[in-house]
mmCIF file with all atom_site columns, C-alpha atoms in Angstrom:
data_model
loop_
_atom_site.group_PDB
_atom_site.id
_atom_site.type_symbol
_atom_site.label_atom_id
_atom_site.label_alt_id
_atom_site.label_comp_id
_atom_site.label_asym_id
_atom_site.label_entity_id
_atom_site.label_seq_id
_atom_site.pdbx_PDB_ins_code
_atom_site.Cartn_x
_atom_site.Cartn_y
_atom_site.Cartn_z
_atom_site.occupancy
_atom_site.B_iso_or_equiv
_atom_site.pdbx_formal_charge
_atom_site.auth_seq_id
_atom_site.auth_comp_id
_atom_site.auth_asym_id
_atom_site.auth_atom_id
_atom_site.pdbx_PDB_model_num
ATOM 1   C CA . MET V 1 1   ? -35.757 17.193  24.891 1.00 75.00 ? 1   MET V CA 1
ATOM 2   C CA . SER V 1 2   ? -32.777 16.682  27.457 1.00 80.00 ? 2   SER V CA 1
ATOM 3   C CA . LEU V 1 3   ? -32.436 13.265  29.074 1.00 85.00 ? 3   LEU V CA 1
ATOM 4   C CA . ASN V 1 4   ? -30.807 13.264  32.476 1.00 80.00 ? 4   ASN V CA 1
ATOM 5   C CA . LEU V 1 5   ? -28.535 10.188  32.556 1.00 79.00 ? 5   LEU V CA 1
ATOM 6   C CA . GLU V 1 6   ? -26.105 10.862  35.221 1.00 79.00 ? 6   GLU V CA 1
ATOM 7   C CA . ASP V 1 7   ? -28.080 9.280   38.076 1.00 78.00 ? 7   ASP V CA 1
ATOM 8   C CA . LEU V 1 8   ? -29.249 5.982   36.251 1.00 78.00 ? 8   LEU V CA 1
ATOM 9   C CA . ARG V 1 9   ? -27.102 3.454   37.926 1.00 79.00 ? 9   ARG V CA 1
ATOM 10  C CA . ARG V 1 10  ? -27.297 0.274   39.884 1.00 80.00 ? 10  ARG V CA 1
ATOM 11  C CA . ASP V 1 11  ? -25.012 -1.758  41.839 1.00 74.00 ? 11  ASP V CA 1
ATOM 12  C CA . TYR V 1 12  ? -23.694 -5.331  41.021 1.00 73.00 ? 12  TYR V CA 1
ATOM 13  C CA . LEU V 1 13  ? -24.031 -7.761  43.802 1.00 70.00 ? 13  LEU V CA 1
ATOM 14  C CA . MET V 1 14  ? -24.343 -11.179 42.274 1.00 80.00 ? 14  MET V CA 1
ATOM 15  C CA . GLY V 1 15  ? -20.914 -12.375 43.238 1.00 81.00 ? 15  GLY V CA 1
ATOM 16  C CA . GLY V 1 16  ? -17.300 -12.134 42.506 1.00 89.00 ? 16  GLY V CA 1
ATOM 17  C CA . LEU V 1 17  ? -14.857 -13.957 40.494 1.00 93.00 ? 17  LEU V CA 1
ATOM 18  C CA . ASP V 1 18  ? -11.184 -15.327 41.461 1.00 92.00 ? 18  ASP V CA 1
ATOM 19  C CA . HIS V 1 19  ? -8.449  -17.363 39.825 1.00 93.00 ? 19  HIS V CA 1
ATOM 20  C CA . ALA V 1 20  ? -9.787  -20.423 41.560 1.00 94.00 ? 20  ALA V CA 1
ATOM 21  C CA . ASP V 1 21  ? -13.239 -19.976 39.654 1.00 93.00 ? 21  ASP V CA 1
ATOM 22  C CA . LEU V 1 22  ? -11.717 -20.032 36.354 1.00 97.00 ? 22  LEU V CA 1
ATOM 23  C CA . ASP V 1 23  ? -10.606 -22.762 33.835 1.00 97.00 ? 23  ASP V CA 1
ATOM 24  C CA . ASP V 1 24  ? -7.075  -22.876 32.414 1.00 97.00 ? 24  ASP V CA 1
ATOM 25  C CA . ASP V 1 25  ? -8.530  -23.091 29.005 1.00 98.00 ? 25  ASP V CA 1
ATOM 26  C CA . PRO V 1 26  ? -10.698 -19.912 28.180 1.00 98.00 ? 26  PRO V CA 1
ATOM 27  C CA . ILE V 1 27  ? -12.713 -21.622 25.617 1.00 98.00 ? 27  ILE V CA 1
ATOM 28  C CA . ALA V 1 28  ? -13.788 -24.138 28.403 1.00 98.00 ? 28  ALA V CA 1
ATOM 29  C CA . GLN V 1 29  ? -14.514 -21.339 30.497 1.00 98.00 ? 29  GLN V CA 1
ATOM 30  C CA . PHE V 1 30  ? -16.458 -19.606 27.982 1.00 98.00 ? 30  PHE V CA 1
ATOM 31  C CA . GLU V 1 31  ? -18.628 -22.765 27.174 1.00 98.00 ? 31  GLU V CA 1
ATOM 32  C CA . ARG V 1 32  ? -19.291 -23.057 31.087 1.00 98.00 ? 32  ARG V CA 1
ATOM 33  C CA . TRP V 1 33  ? -20.578 -19.540 31.158 1.00 98.00 ? 33  TRP V CA 1
ATOM 34  C CA . LEU V 1 34  ? -22.506 -19.929 28.116 1.00 98.00 ? 34  LEU V CA 1
ATOM 35  C CA . GLN V 1 35  ? -24.174 -23.047 29.457 1.00 98.00 ? 35  GLN V CA 1
ATOM 36  C CA . GLN V 1 36  ? -25.173 -21.109 32.586 1.00 97.00 ? 36  GLN V CA 1
ATOM 37  C CA . ALA V 1 37  ? -26.724 -18.419 30.711 1.00 97.00 ? 37  ALA V CA 1
ATOM 38  C CA . ILE V 1 38  ? -28.859 -20.900 28.540 1.00 98.00 ? 38  ILE V CA 1
ATOM 39  C CA . ASP V 1 39  ? -29.769 -22.964 31.648 1.00 97.00 ? 39  ASP V CA 1
ATOM 40  C CA . LEU V 1 40  ? -30.890 -19.730 33.307 1.00 96.00 ? 40  LEU V CA 1
ATOM 41  C CA . GLN V 1 41  ? -33.134 -19.093 30.104 1.00 97.00 ? 41  GLN V CA 1
ATOM 42  C CA . LEU V 1 42  ? -31.384 -15.701 29.484 1.00 97.00 ? 42  LEU V CA 1
ATOM 43  C CA . LYS V 1 43  ? -32.882 -14.099 26.377 1.00 96.00 ? 43  LYS V CA 1
ATOM 44  C CA . ASP V 1 44  ? -30.782 -14.566 23.268 1.00 97.00 ? 44  ASP V CA 1
ATOM 45  C CA . PRO V 1 45  ? -27.746 -15.981 25.216 1.00 98.00 ? 45  PRO V CA 1
ATOM 46  C CA . THR V 1 46  ? -25.827 -16.641 21.897 1.00 98.00 ? 46  THR V CA 1
ATOM 47  C CA . ALA V 1 47  ? -26.291 -13.090 20.643 1.00 98.00 ? 47  ALA V CA 1
ATOM 48  C CA . MET V 1 48  ? -22.860 -11.234 20.293 1.00 98.00 ? 48  MET V CA 1
ATOM 49  C CA . THR V 1 49  ? -21.695 -7.987  19.016 1.00 98.00 ? 49  THR V CA 1
ATOM 50  C CA . VAL V 1 50  ? -19.334 -8.208  16.226 1.00 98.00 ? 50  VAL V CA 1
ATOM 51  C CA . ALA V 1 51  ? -17.023 -5.118  15.711 1.00 98.00 ? 51  ALA V CA 1
ATOM 52  C CA . THR V 1 52  ? -15.177 -4.706  12.383 1.00 98.00 ? 52  THR V CA 1
ATOM 53  C CA . VAL V 1 53  ? -13.034 -1.856  11.107 1.00 98.00 ? 53  VAL V CA 1
ATOM 54  C CA . ASP V 1 54  ? -13.027 -0.540  7.518  1.00 95.00 ? 54  ASP V CA 1
ATOM 55  C CA . ALA V 1 55  ? -10.052 0.567   5.296  1.00 93.00 ? 55  ALA V CA 1
ATOM 56  C CA . SER V 1 56  ? -10.209 4.043   6.686  1.00 95.00 ? 56  SER V CA 1
ATOM 57  C CA . GLY V 1 57  ? -10.329 2.887   10.257 1.00 96.00 ? 57  GLY V CA 1
ATOM 58  C CA . GLN V 1 58  ? -13.872 3.475   10.885 1.00 97.00 ? 58  GLN V CA 1
ATOM 59  C CA . PRO V 1 59  ? -15.190 0.831   13.250 1.00 97.00 ? 59  PRO V CA 1
ATOM 60  C CA . SER V 1 60  ? -18.750 -0.823  12.692 1.00 97.00 ? 60  SER V CA 1
ATOM 61  C CA . GLN V 1 61  ? -20.775 -3.039  15.064 1.00 98.00 ? 61  GLN V CA 1
ATOM 62  C CA . ARG V 1 62  ? -23.781 -5.273  14.649 1.00 97.00 ? 62  ARG V CA 1
ATOM 63  C CA . ILE V 1 63  ? -25.213 -8.134  16.515 1.00 98.00 ? 63  ILE V CA 1
ATOM 64  C CA . VAL V 1 64  ? -25.339 -11.697 15.183 1.00 98.00 ? 64  VAL V CA 1
ATOM 65  C CA . LEU V 1 65  ? -25.759 -15.259 16.840 1.00 98.00 ? 65  LEU V CA 1
ATOM 66  C CA . LEU V 1 66  ? -23.000 -17.384 17.629 1.00 98.00 ? 66  LEU V CA 1
ATOM 67  C CA . LYS V 1 67  ? -23.466 -21.105 16.070 1.00 98.00 ? 67  LYS V CA 1
ATOM 68  C CA . LYS V 1 68  ? -20.708 -22.947 17.229 1.00 98.00 ? 68  LYS V CA 1
ATOM 69  C CA . VAL V 1 69  ? -17.701 -23.032 19.570 1.00 98.00 ? 69  VAL V CA 1
ATOM 70  C CA . ASP V 1 70  ? -14.667 -25.141 18.963 1.00 97.00 ? 70  ASP V CA 1
ATOM 71  C CA . HIS V 1 71  ? -11.217 -23.547 18.744 1.00 96.00 ? 71  HIS V CA 1
ATOM 72  C CA . GLY V 1 72  ? -12.929 -20.558 17.771 1.00 98.00 ? 72  GLY V CA 1
ATOM 73  C CA . PHE V 1 73  ? -16.295 -18.818 17.540 1.00 98.00 ? 73  PHE V CA 1
ATOM 74  C CA . VAL V 1 74  ? -18.412 -19.350 14.286 1.00 98.00 ? 74  VAL V CA 1
ATOM 75  C CA . PHE V 1 75  ? -21.068 -17.083 12.869 1.00 98.00 ? 75  PHE V CA 1
ATOM 76  C CA . TYR V 1 76  ? -22.578 -16.888 9.385  1.00 98.00 ? 76  TYR V CA 1
ATOM 77  C CA . THR V 1 77  ? -23.340 -14.016 7.173  1.00 97.00 ? 77  THR V CA 1
ATOM 78  C CA . ASN V 1 78  ? -23.572 -12.887 3.501  1.00 96.00 ? 78  ASN V CA 1
ATOM 79  C CA . TYR V 1 79  ? -20.103 -12.618 2.102  1.00 97.00 ? 79  TYR V CA 1
ATOM 80  C CA . GLY V 1 80  ? -21.200 -9.299  0.338  1.00 95.00 ? 80  GLY V CA 1
ATOM 81  C CA . SER V 1 81  ? -22.398 -7.796  3.753  1.00 96.00 ? 81  SER V CA 1
ATOM 82  C CA . ARG V 1 82  ? -20.376 -4.760  5.143  1.00 97.00 ? 82  ARG V CA 1
ATOM 83  C CA . LYS V 1 83  ? -18.929 -7.135  7.851  1.00 98.00 ? 83  LYS V CA 1
ATOM 84  C CA . ALA V 1 84  ? -17.606 -9.576  5.539  1.00 97.00 ? 84  ALA V CA 1
ATOM 85  C CA . GLN V 1 85  ? -16.251 -7.018  3.103  1.00 97.00 ? 85  GLN V CA 1
ATOM 86  C CA . GLU V 1 86  ? -14.430 -5.480  6.122  1.00 98.00 ? 86  GLU V CA 1
ATOM 87  C CA . LEU V 1 87  ? -12.980 -8.622  7.315  1.00 98.00 ? 87  LEU V CA 1
ATOM 88  C CA . ALA V 1 88  ? -11.618 -9.162  3.823  1.00 96.00 ? 88  ALA V CA 1
ATOM 89  C CA . VAL V 1 89  ? -9.586  -6.088  4.206  1.00 96.00 ? 89  VAL V CA 1
ATOM 90  C CA . ASN V 1 90  ? -9.000  -6.354  7.990  1.00 97.00 ? 90  ASN V CA 1
ATOM 91  C CA . PRO V 1 91  ? -9.521  -9.787  9.506  1.00 98.00 ? 91  PRO V CA 1
ATOM 92  C CA . LYS V 1 92  ? -9.102  -8.699  13.101 1.00 98.00 ? 92  LYS V CA 1
ATOM 93  C CA . VAL V 1 93  ? -12.165 -8.557  14.889 1.00 98.00 ? 93  VAL V CA 1
ATOM 94  C CA . SER V 1 94  ? -13.709 -8.231  18.478 1.00 98.00 ? 94  SER V CA 1
ATOM 95  C CA . LEU V 1 95  ? -16.766 -9.987  19.737 1.00 98.00 ? 95  LEU V CA 1
ATOM 96  C CA . HIS V 1 96  ? -18.899 -9.111  22.881 1.00 98.00 ? 96  HIS V CA 1
ATOM 97  C CA . PHE V 1 97  ? -21.294 -11.126 24.860 1.00 98.00 ? 97  PHE V CA 1
ATOM 98  C CA . PRO V 1 98  ? -23.495 -8.994  27.053 1.00 97.00 ? 98  PRO V CA 1
ATOM 99  C CA . TRP V 1 99  ? -25.279 -11.222 29.818 1.00 97.00 ? 99  TRP V CA 1
ATOM 100 C CA . HIS V 1 100 ? -26.822 -8.331  31.680 1.00 95.00 ? 100 HIS V CA 1
ATOM 101 C CA . ASP V 1 101 ? -29.254 -10.339 33.883 1.00 95.00 ? 101 ASP V CA 1
ATOM 102 C CA . ILE V 1 102 ? -26.254 -12.345 35.500 1.00 96.00 ? 102 ILE V CA 1
ATOM 103 C CA . GLU V 1 103 ? -23.808 -9.137  35.687 1.00 96.00 ? 103 GLU V CA 1
ATOM 104 C CA . ARG V 1 104 ? -21.440 -10.784 33.331 1.00 97.00 ? 104 ARG V CA 1
ATOM 105 C CA . GLN V 1 105 ? -19.713 -9.999  29.904 1.00 98.00 ? 105 GLN V CA 1
ATOM 106 C CA . VAL V 1 106 ? -17.258 -11.507 27.846 1.00 98.00 ? 106 VAL V CA 1
ATOM 107 C CA . LYS V 1 107 ? -14.872 -9.836  25.048 1.00 98.00 ? 107 LYS V CA 1
ATOM 108 C CA . VAL V 1 108 ? -13.142 -11.757 22.520 1.00 98.00 ? 108 VAL V CA 1
ATOM 109 C CA . CYS V 1 109 ? -10.331 -10.297 20.287 1.00 98.00 ? 109 CYS V CA 1
ATOM 110 C CA . GLY V 1 110 ? -9.040  -12.538 17.437 1.00 98.00 ? 110 GLY V CA 1
ATOM 111 C CA . VAL V 1 111 ? -8.869  -12.933 13.539 1.00 98.00 ? 111 VAL V CA 1
ATOM 112 C CA . ALA V 1 112 ? -11.528 -14.110 11.505 1.00 98.00 ? 112 ALA V CA 1
ATOM 113 C CA . GLU V 1 113 ? -11.275 -16.534 8.787  1.00 98.00 ? 113 GLU V CA 1
ATOM 114 C CA . LYS V 1 114 ? -13.791 -18.079 6.427  1.00 98.00 ? 114 LYS V CA 1
ATOM 115 C CA . ILE V 1 115 ? -14.807 -21.698 7.162  1.00 98.00 ? 115 ILE V CA 1
ATOM 116 C CA . SER V 1 116 ? -15.067 -24.342 4.462  1.00 97.00 ? 116 SER V CA 1
ATOM 117 C CA . ALA V 1 117 ? -17.910 -24.432 1.988  1.00 96.00 ? 117 ALA V CA 1
ATOM 118 C CA . ALA V 1 118 ? -18.772 -27.895 3.111  1.00 97.00 ? 118 ALA V CA 1
ATOM 119 C CA . GLU V 1 119 ? -19.083 -26.578 6.841  1.00 97.00 ? 119 GLU V CA 1
ATOM 120 C CA . SER V 1 120 ? -21.119 -23.825 5.586  1.00 97.00 ? 120 SER V CA 1
ATOM 121 C CA . ALA V 1 121 ? -23.434 -25.871 3.452  1.00 96.00 ? 121 ALA V CA 1
ATOM 122 C CA . LYS V 1 122 ? -24.017 -28.237 6.317  1.00 96.00 ? 122 LYS V CA 1
ATOM 123 C CA . TYR V 1 123 ? -25.211 -25.573 8.745  1.00 96.00 ? 123 TYR V CA 1
ATOM 124 C CA . PHE V 1 124 ? -27.183 -23.833 5.746  1.00 94.00 ? 124 PHE V CA 1
ATOM 125 C CA . LEU V 1 125 ? -29.306 -27.394 5.198  1.00 93.00 ? 125 LEU V CA 1
ATOM 126 C CA . SER V 1 126 ? -30.147 -27.425 8.794  1.00 94.00 ? 126 SER V CA 1
ATOM 127 C CA . ARG V 1 127 ? -31.778 -23.785 8.926  1.00 93.00 ? 127 ARG V CA 1
ATOM 128 C CA . PRO V 1 128 ? -35.410 -23.201 8.609  1.00 92.00 ? 128 PRO V CA 1
ATOM 129 C CA . LYS V 1 129 ? -36.663 -23.000 4.961  1.00 92.00 ? 129 LYS V CA 1
ATOM 130 C CA . GLU V 1 130 ? -37.668 -19.552 5.516  1.00 93.00 ? 130 GLU V CA 1
ATOM 131 C CA . SER V 1 131 ? -34.285 -18.596 6.705  1.00 92.00 ? 131 SER V CA 1
ATOM 132 C CA . GLN V 1 132 ? -32.849 -20.351 3.638  1.00 91.00 ? 132 GLN V CA 1
ATOM 133 C CA . LEU V 1 133 ? -34.942 -18.197 1.462  1.00 88.00 ? 133 LEU V CA 1
ATOM 134 C CA . ALA V 1 134 ? -34.099 -15.225 3.208  1.00 90.00 ? 134 ALA V CA 1
ATOM 135 C CA . ALA V 1 135 ? -30.405 -15.833 2.629  1.00 91.00 ? 135 ALA V CA 1
ATOM 136 C CA . TRP V 1 136 ? -30.872 -16.023 -1.102 1.00 90.00 ? 136 TRP V CA 1
ATOM 137 C CA . ALA V 1 137 ? -33.227 -13.292 -1.383 1.00 88.00 ? 137 ALA V CA 1
ATOM 138 C CA . SER V 1 138 ? -31.253 -10.472 0.592  1.00 87.00 ? 138 SER V CA 1
ATOM 139 C CA . HIS V 1 139 ? -28.457 -8.578  -0.672 1.00 85.00 ? 139 HIS V CA 1
ATOM 140 C CA . GLN V 1 140 ? -27.242 -7.950  2.929  1.00 86.00 ? 140 GLN V CA 1
ATOM 141 C CA . SER V 1 141 ? -26.287 -4.279  3.553  1.00 83.00 ? 141 SER V CA 1
ATOM 142 C CA . HIS V 1 142 ? -27.033 -3.201  0.144  1.00 85.00 ? 142 HIS V CA 1
ATOM 143 C CA . PRO V 1 143 ? -29.738 -0.423  -0.448 1.00 87.00 ? 143 PRO V CA 1
ATOM 144 C CA . VAL V 1 144 ? -33.306 -1.671  -1.030 1.00 85.00 ? 144 VAL V CA 1
ATOM 145 C CA . SER V 1 145 ? -35.980 0.916   -2.073 1.00 86.00 ? 145 SER V CA 1
ATOM 146 C CA . THR V 1 146 ? -38.960 -0.850  -0.272 1.00 93.00 ? 146 THR V CA 1
ATOM 147 C CA . ARG V 1 147 ? -39.819 -3.909  1.610  1.00 94.00 ? 147 ARG V CA 1
ATOM 148 C CA . GLN V 1 148 ? -42.153 -4.978  -1.115 1.00 92.00 ? 148 GLN V CA 1
ATOM 149 C CA . LEU V 1 149 ? -39.202 -5.413  -3.465 1.00 89.00 ? 149 LEU V CA 1
ATOM 150 C CA . LEU V 1 150 ? -37.626 -7.635  -0.801 1.00 88.00 ? 150 LEU V CA 1
ATOM 151 C CA . MET V 1 151 ? -40.755 -9.731  -0.422 1.00 91.00 ? 151 MET V CA 1
ATOM 152 C CA . GLN V 1 152 ? -40.950 -10.109 -4.118 1.00 91.00 ? 152 GLN V CA 1
ATOM 153 C CA . GLN V 1 153 ? -37.453 -11.509 -4.126 1.00 89.00 ? 153 GLN V CA 1
ATOM 154 C CA . VAL V 1 154 ? -38.272 -13.916 -1.635 1.00 88.00 ? 154 VAL V CA 1
ATOM 155 C CA . ALA V 1 155 ? -41.415 -14.987 -3.453 1.00 90.00 ? 155 ALA V CA 1
ATOM 156 C CA . ARG V 1 156 ? -39.017 -15.476 -6.610 1.00 90.00 ? 156 ARG V CA 1
ATOM 157 C CA . MET V 1 157 ? -36.639 -17.615 -4.718 1.00 87.00 ? 157 MET V CA 1
ATOM 158 C CA . LYS V 1 158 ? -39.521 -19.684 -3.298 1.00 87.00 ? 158 LYS V CA 1
ATOM 159 C CA . GLU V 1 159 ? -40.792 -20.384 -6.694 1.00 90.00 ? 159 GLU V CA 1
ATOM 160 C CA . LYS V 1 160 ? -37.330 -21.162 -7.950 1.00 89.00 ? 160 LYS V CA 1
ATOM 161 C CA . PHE V 1 161 ? -36.609 -23.697 -5.438 1.00 89.00 ? 161 PHE V CA 1
ATOM 162 C CA . ALA V 1 162 ? -40.291 -25.106 -5.014 1.00 88.00 ? 162 ALA V CA 1
ATOM 163 C CA . ASN V 1 163 ? -39.421 -28.561 -6.391 1.00 85.00 ? 163 ASN V CA 1
ATOM 164 C CA . GLY V 1 164 ? -36.178 -29.393 -4.908 1.00 79.00 ? 164 GLY V CA 1
ATOM 165 C CA . GLU V 1 165 ? -33.589 -28.968 -2.123 1.00 83.00 ? 165 GLU V CA 1
ATOM 166 C CA . MET V 1 166 ? -32.268 -25.463 -1.802 1.00 90.00 ? 166 MET V CA 1
ATOM 167 C CA . PRO V 1 167 ? -28.469 -25.391 -2.024 1.00 92.00 ? 167 PRO V CA 1
ATOM 168 C CA . ALA V 1 168 ? -26.338 -23.028 0.178  1.00 92.00 ? 168 ALA V CA 1
ATOM 169 C CA . PRO V 1 169 ? -25.499 -19.851 -1.710 1.00 93.00 ? 169 PRO V CA 1
ATOM 170 C CA . ASP V 1 170 ? -21.963 -19.285 -2.841 1.00 94.00 ? 170 ASP V CA 1
ATOM 171 C CA . PHE V 1 171 ? -22.114 -15.795 -1.404 1.00 94.00 ? 171 PHE V CA 1
ATOM 172 C CA . TRP V 1 172 ? -23.040 -16.944 1.915  1.00 96.00 ? 172 TRP V CA 1
ATOM 173 C CA . GLY V 1 173 ? -21.121 -18.860 4.603  1.00 97.00 ? 173 GLY V CA 1
ATOM 174 C CA . GLY V 1 174 ? -19.357 -18.800 8.217  1.00 98.00 ? 174 GLY V CA 1
ATOM 175 C CA . PHE V 1 175 ? -16.526 -17.176 9.677  1.00 98.00 ? 175 PHE V CA 1
ATOM 176 C CA . ARG V 1 176 ? -14.464 -18.719 12.509 1.00 98.00 ? 176 ARG V CA 1
ATOM 177 C CA . VAL V 1 177 ? -13.002 -15.977 14.760 1.00 98.00 ? 177 VAL V CA 1
ATOM 178 C CA . VAL V 1 178 ? -9.822  -17.552 16.361 1.00 98.00 ? 178 VAL V CA 1
ATOM 179 C CA . PRO V 1 179 ? -9.288  -15.904 19.638 1.00 98.00 ? 179 PRO V CA 1
ATOM 180 C CA . THR V 1 180 ? -5.843  -14.089 20.732 1.00 98.00 ? 180 THR V CA 1
ATOM 181 C CA . GLU V 1 181 ? -7.497  -12.524 23.765 1.00 98.00 ? 181 GLU V CA 1
ATOM 182 C CA . ILE V 1 182 ? -10.586 -13.306 25.880 1.00 98.00 ? 182 ILE V CA 1
ATOM 183 C CA . GLU V 1 183 ? -11.680 -11.572 28.936 1.00 98.00 ? 183 GLU V CA 1
ATOM 184 C CA . PHE V 1 184 ? -14.319 -12.483 31.368 1.00 98.00 ? 184 PHE V CA 1
ATOM 185 C CA . TRP V 1 185 ? -16.014 -9.743  33.351 1.00 98.00 ? 185 TRP V CA 1
ATOM 186 C CA . GLN V 1 186 ? -18.233 -10.312 36.714 1.00 96.00 ? 186 GLN V CA 1
ATOM 187 C CA . GLY V 1 187 ? -19.977 -7.300  38.034 1.00 93.00 ? 187 GLY V CA 1
ATOM 188 C CA . GLY V 1 188 ? -18.783 -6.120  41.658 1.00 92.00 ? 188 GLY V CA 1
ATOM 189 C CA . ALA V 1 189 ? -20.123 -3.771  44.433 1.00 89.00 ? 189 ALA V CA 1
ATOM 190 C CA . ASN V 1 190 ? -19.126 -0.173  44.009 1.00 90.00 ? 190 ASN V CA 1
ATOM 191 C CA . ARG V 1 191 ? -17.826 -0.686  40.599 1.00 89.00 ? 191 ARG V CA 1
ATOM 192 C CA . LEU V 1 192 ? -15.103 -2.896  41.905 1.00 91.00 ? 192 LEU V CA 1
ATOM 193 C CA . HIS V 1 193 ? -15.744 -5.521  38.996 1.00 95.00 ? 193 HIS V CA 1
ATOM 194 C CA . ASP V 1 194 ? -13.604 -8.676  38.512 1.00 96.00 ? 194 ASP V CA 1
ATOM 195 C CA . ARG V 1 195 ? -11.852 -8.657  35.168 1.00 98.00 ? 195 ARG V CA 1
ATOM 196 C CA . PHE V 1 196 ? -9.590  -11.627 34.004 1.00 98.00 ? 196 PHE V CA 1
ATOM 197 C CA . GLN V 1 197 ? -7.815  -11.443 30.604 1.00 98.00 ? 197 GLN V CA 1
ATOM 198 C CA . TYR V 1 198 ? -6.604  -14.645 28.825 1.00 98.00 ? 198 TYR V CA 1
ATOM 199 C CA . THR V 1 199 ? -3.923  -14.052 26.369 1.00 98.00 ? 199 THR V CA 1
ATOM 200 C CA . ARG V 1 200 ? -2.472  -16.520 23.920 1.00 97.00 ? 200 ARG V CA 1
ATOM 201 C CA . THR V 1 201 ? 1.274   -17.267 24.209 1.00 96.00 ? 201 THR V CA 1
ATOM 202 C CA . ASP V 1 202 ? 3.710   -19.663 22.300 1.00 94.00 ? 202 ASP V CA 1
ATOM 203 C CA . SER V 1 203 ? 3.030   -22.051 25.126 1.00 93.00 ? 203 SER V CA 1
ATOM 204 C CA . GLY V 1 204 ? -0.735  -21.863 25.560 1.00 95.00 ? 204 GLY V CA 1
ATOM 205 C CA . TRP V 1 205 ? -2.656  -19.049 27.469 1.00 98.00 ? 205 TRP V CA 1
ATOM 206 C CA . ALA V 1 206 ? -1.669  -16.672 30.228 1.00 98.00 ? 206 ALA V CA 1
ATOM 207 C CA . ARG V 1 207 ? -4.338  -15.488 32.581 1.00 98.00 ? 207 ARG V CA 1
ATOM 208 C CA . THR V 1 208 ? -4.025  -11.821 34.368 1.00 98.00 ? 208 THR V CA 1
ATOM 209 C CA . ARG V 1 209 ? -6.416  -10.129 36.787 1.00 98.00 ? 209 ARG V CA 1
ATOM 210 C CA . LEU V 1 210 ? -7.262  -6.436  35.455 1.00 97.00 ? 210 LEU V CA 1
ATOM 211 C CA . ALA V 1 211 ? -8.200  -3.369  37.419 1.00 97.00 ? 211 ALA V CA 1
ATOM 212 C CA . PRO V 1 212 ? -11.850 -2.571  36.905 1.00 95.00 ? 212 PRO V CA 1
#
């Protein structure tokens, strides 16, 4: 089977982007765009691709959910997972938010650092019980022979914590990606997209328009 993909294309006509449309602070600008995506009820507006690189230079990507925005971008994972192990070797990371329905995307480059155990525990206790159980039961990114074995481990954890509050596992927690670069992309007609890159400097953020 051979797929003909060359003619699959569409034009982007939902609007442009100029310096005057942007906040001087890229975090504030991101929050503005994210709120618009939420208000428009886009599916999974907080979904982002997290790209890491292992010790050999091999990149790897996966989709996780953004859980907090402050001076960085916070997500949670098992600290034994592939992404966490790669971040332990190389903390440089790239995030990508694809908001296709409004012809926008945001790319973040920065450095990931573990958040405090207290902050991780606070978020963990806010999760649904089933999600808490899953965090305890799953050795994320490690081989598992059958789904039945995974569900048996869930059942064991459910029994273990049946009579009390479930604490946050010490092998699970958050990362905060502190940005050094943030790019905002707005689709444009005839592939003449609008791109603005914020770069962190000693005195704040510098903003530059990039060719599409």
